[in-house]
Amino acid sequence: MRVLLIEDDALIGAGLVAALKAAGMAVDWVRDGLTAQEALHDTAYTIALLDLGLPGMDGMAVLKSARRQRVETPVLVITARDAVESRVAGLDLGADDYLVKPFEVPELLARMRALMRRSAGKATLRLSTREAVLDTGTHEFSHGGRTELLPAREYALMRALMERPGHILSRAQIEERLYGWGEEVESNAVEVLIHSVRRKFGKGVILNIRGAGWMVPK
């Protein structure tokens, strides 16, 4: 799950980055409207969190531009502007949801999960194959009669794989889902995560396709 955070306040932004990473998400953080516009156009994000009071280009203008360019990334507006007129304007310009500051992180995460389910056309919190189930609400993973609560990075790995069972993801594709801009990634980071999951659930939980990448069976 790759998230674009568009927030100019340093304290709020740092806190949200930490919370989102703790929830198993890769986060790219930008602090002005022009950079946000470029990022939305150039990168396929799972969801964008958009503040409205941005330098360089207002958040409403960023949203309007993105929708005109047919950017389909779900957008959750997070702002201190609590007037009904602002909420209506944001939603009419193409925002998918609106959350007024200050807010609690659990509510933000719940709204993000709801948006992602809607964008995927799913009402359930669970991703499943014939042998495995991943609960995207609790981060519990079940396989071979065993259920465990996954740490953030392992959850992000399994979500990336479970969203497309039977499809091979390369190292680069997995790293893109797990790590944000500027994060240092060890050369064996993906293998370490896969080894950790296999140690808990067995080698068959993730298949290695030599020279191509990894996948979970359908």
Coordinates of C-alpha atoms in Angstrom, one line a residue:
M1 CA 0.0 0.0 0.0
R2 CA 1.7 3.2 -1.2
V3 CA 0.3 6.5 0.3
L4 CA 0.9 10.0 -0.8
L5 CA 0.8 12.4 2.1
I6 CA 0.3 16.1 1.1
E7 CA 0.8 18.1 4.2
D8 CA 2.8 21.3 4.8
D9 CA 2.8 21.2 8.6
A10 CA 6.1 19.6 9.8
L11 CA 4.8 18.2 13.1
I12 CA 1.5 16.9 11.7
G13 CA 3.3 15.4 8.7
A14 CA 6.0 13.7 10.8
G15 CA 3.3 12.2 13.1
L16 CA 1.2 10.9 10.2
V17 CA 4.2 9.4 8.4
A18 CA 5.1 7.5 11.6
A19 CA 1.5 6.3 12.1
L20 CA 1.1 5.2 8.5
K21 CA 4.4 3.3 8.5
A22 CA 3.5 1.6 11.8
A23 CA 0.3 0.5 10.0
G24 CA 2.4 -1.2 7.3
M25 CA 2.2 1.4 4.6
A26 CA 4.9 3.0 2.3
V27 CA 4.6 6.8 2.5
D28 CA 5.8 9.6 0.2
W29 CA 5.4 13.0 1.9
V30 CA 5.3 16.2 0.0
R31 CA 4.7 19.7 1.4
D32 CA 3.5 21.9 -1.4
G33 CA 0.9 21.8 -4.0
L34 CA 3.1 21.9 -7.1
T35 CA 5.1 18.8 -6.0
A36 CA 1.8 17.1 -5.0
Q37 CA 0.4 17.7 -8.5
E38 CA 3.5 16.1 -10.1
A39 CA 3.5 13.2 -7.7
L40 CA -0.1 12.4 -8.3
H41 CA 0.4 12.5 -12.1
D42 CA 3.6 10.5 -12.2
T43 CA 3.0 7.7 -9.5
A44 CA 0.2 5.2 -9.0
Y45 CA -0.7 5.6 -5.4
T46 CA -3.2 3.5 -3.4
I47 CA -4.5 6.6 -1.8
A48 CA -3.7 10.2 -1.2
L49 CA -4.2 12.3 1.9
L50 CA -4.6 15.9 0.9
D51 CA -4.3 19.0 3.1
L52 CA -6.0 22.1 1.6
G53 CA -3.9 24.9 3.0
L54 CA -0.7 24.3 0.9
P55 CA 2.0 26.7 -0.3
G56 CA 2.5 27.2 -4.0
M57 CA -0.8 25.7 -5.1
D58 CA -3.9 25.3 -3.0
G59 CA -5.2 21.8 -2.2
M60 CA -8.4 22.4 -4.0
A61 CA -6.5 23.3 -7.1
V62 CA -4.4 20.2 -6.8
L63 CA -7.5 18.1 -6.6
K64 CA -9.2 19.8 -9.5
S65 CA -6.0 19.4 -11.6
A66 CA -5.7 15.7 -10.7
R67 CA -9.3 14.9 -11.7
R68 CA -9.0 16.9 -14.9
Q69 CA -5.9 14.8 -15.8
R70 CA -8.0 11.6 -15.0
V71 CA -5.9 10.7 -12.0
E72 CA -8.1 8.1 -10.3
T73 CA -6.2 7.8 -7.0
P74 CA -8.7 7.9 -4.1
V75 CA -8.3 11.2 -2.3
L76 CA -9.0 11.7 1.4
V77 CA -9.0 15.4 2.3
I78 CA -7.6 16.2 5.8
T79 CA -8.0 19.8 6.7
A80 CA -8.9 22.3 9.4
R81 CA -11.5 23.9 7.1
D82 CA -14.6 22.6 8.7
A83 CA -17.2 24.8 7.0
V84 CA -19.9 22.9 5.1
E85 CA -19.1 24.9 2.0
S86 CA -15.5 23.7 2.0
R87 CA -16.5 20.1 2.5
V88 CA -19.1 20.3 -0.3
A89 CA -16.6 22.0 -2.6
G90 CA -13.9 19.4 -2.0
L91 CA -16.3 16.5 -2.6
D92 CA -17.7 18.1 -5.8
L93 CA -14.2 18.5 -7.1
G94 CA -13.5 14.8 -6.8
A95 CA -12.5 14.1 -3.2
D96 CA -13.6 10.7 -2.0
D97 CA -13.9 11.6 1.7
Y98 CA -13.3 14.5 4.1
L99 CA -11.8 14.4 7.6
V100 CA -11.6 17.6 9.7
K101 CA -8.5 18.2 11.9
P102 CA -7.9 17.5 14.7
F103 CA -8.7 13.8 14.3
E104 CA -7.7 10.5 15.8
V105 CA -5.3 8.2 13.9
P106 CA -7.6 5.1 14.2
E107 CA -10.4 7.0 12.5
L108 CA -8.1 8.1 9.7
L109 CA -6.9 4.5 9.2
A110 CA -10.5 3.2 9.2
R111 CA -11.6 5.8 6.6
M112 CA -8.6 4.9 4.4
R113 CA -9.5 1.2 4.6
A114 CA -13.1 2.0 3.6
L115 CA -11.9 4.0 0.7
M116 CA -9.6 1.3 -0.5
R117 CA -12.3 -1.3 -0.2
R118 CA -14.6 0.9 -2.2
S119 CA -12.0 1.6 -4.9
A120 CA -11.4 -2.2 -5.2
G121 CA -15.2 -2.9 -5.4
K122 CA -15.0 -5.0 -2.2
A123 CA -17.1 -4.8 1.0
T124 CA -15.0 -7.2 3.0
L125 CA -11.8 -6.6 5.0
R126 CA -10.4 -9.9 4.1
L127 CA -8.1 -11.0 1.2
S128 CA -8.2 -14.7 0.7
T129 CA -6.9 -17.6 -1.4
R130 CA -7.6 -21.3 -1.2
E131 CA -5.1 -21.7 1.7
A132 CA -4.6 -18.3 3.2
V133 CA -6.6 -15.3 4.7
L134 CA -5.3 -11.8 5.4
D135 CA -7.5 -9.5 7.5
T136 CA -6.7 -6.0 6.4
G137 CA -8.4 -4.5 9.5
T138 CA -6.6 -6.5 12.2
H139 CA -3.4 -7.5 10.2
E140 CA -4.0 -11.1 11.2
F141 CA -2.8 -13.7 8.7
S142 CA -4.0 -17.3 8.6
H143 CA -2.3 -20.2 6.7
G144 CA -2.1 -23.9 7.4
G145 CA -4.3 -23.7 10.5
R146 CA -2.1 -21.0 12.1
T147 CA -3.1 -17.4 12.7
E148 CA -0.7 -14.6 13.7
L149 CA -0.7 -10.8 13.9
L150 CA 1.8 -9.7 11.4
P151 CA 4.3 -6.8 12.1
A152 CA 4.0 -3.8 9.8
R153 CA 6.5 -4.8 7.1
E154 CA 5.4 -8.4 6.9
Y155 CA 1.8 -7.3 6.7
A156 CA 2.7 -4.9 3.8
L157 CA 4.5 -7.7 2.0
M158 CA 1.6 -10.2 2.4
R159 CA -1.0 -7.6 1.4
A160 CA 0.9 -6.8 -1.8
L161 CA 1.1 -10.5 -2.7
M162 CA -2.5 -11.4 -1.5
E163 CA -4.0 -8.6 -3.6
R164 CA -2.9 -10.5 -6.7
P165 CA -2.7 -14.2 -5.9
G166 CA -1.1 -16.3 -8.7
H167 CA 0.7 -13.2 -10.1
I168 CA 4.4 -12.8 -9.8
L169 CA 5.7 -9.6 -8.1
S170 CA 9.3 -8.6 -8.8
R171 CA 11.7 -7.3 -6.2
A172 CA 11.3 -3.8 -7.5
Q173 CA 7.5 -4.1 -7.4
I174 CA 7.6 -5.3 -3.8
E175 CA 10.1 -2.6 -2.7
E176 CA 7.9 0.0 -4.3
R177 CA 4.9 -1.1 -2.2
L178 CA 6.9 -1.4 1.1
Y179 CA 9.2 1.6 1.1
G180 CA 8.7 5.4 0.6
W181 CA 10.9 8.0 -1.0
G182 CA 14.4 8.4 0.6
E183 CA 14.2 5.2 2.7
E184 CA 17.3 3.1 2.5
V185 CA 16.6 -0.4 1.4
E186 CA 19.1 -3.2 2.1
S187 CA 19.8 -5.4 -0.8
N188 CA 18.3 -8.5 0.9
A189 CA 15.4 -6.7 2.7
V190 CA 12.7 -8.5 0.7
E191 CA 14.3 -11.9 1.2
V192 CA 14.6 -11.3 5.0
L193 CA 10.9 -10.5 5.2
I194 CA 9.9 -13.5 3.1
H195 CA 12.1 -15.8 5.3
S196 CA 10.4 -14.4 8.4
V197 CA 6.9 -15.2 7.0
R198 CA 8.0 -18.7 5.8
R199 CA 9.5 -19.4 9.2
K200 CA 6.0 -18.9 10.8
F201 CA 3.8 -20.5 8.1
G202 CA 6.0 -22.8 6.0
K203 CA 7.8 -22.5 2.7
G204 CA 4.6 -22.9 0.7
V205 CA 3.1 -19.7 1.9
I206 CA 5.2 -17.7 -0.6
L207 CA 6.6 -19.3 -3.8
N208 CA 9.9 -18.2 -5.3
I209 CA 9.8 -18.0 -9.1
R210 CA 13.4 -18.1 -10.0
G211 CA 14.6 -15.1 -11.9
A212 CA 11.2 -13.4 -11.8
G213 CA 10.1 -12.8 -8.2
W214 CA 7.6 -14.2 -5.7
M215 CA 3.8 -15.0 -5.5
V216 CA 1.2 -16.6 -3.3
P217 CA -0.8 -19.5 -4.8
K218 CA -4.4 -18.8 -5.8

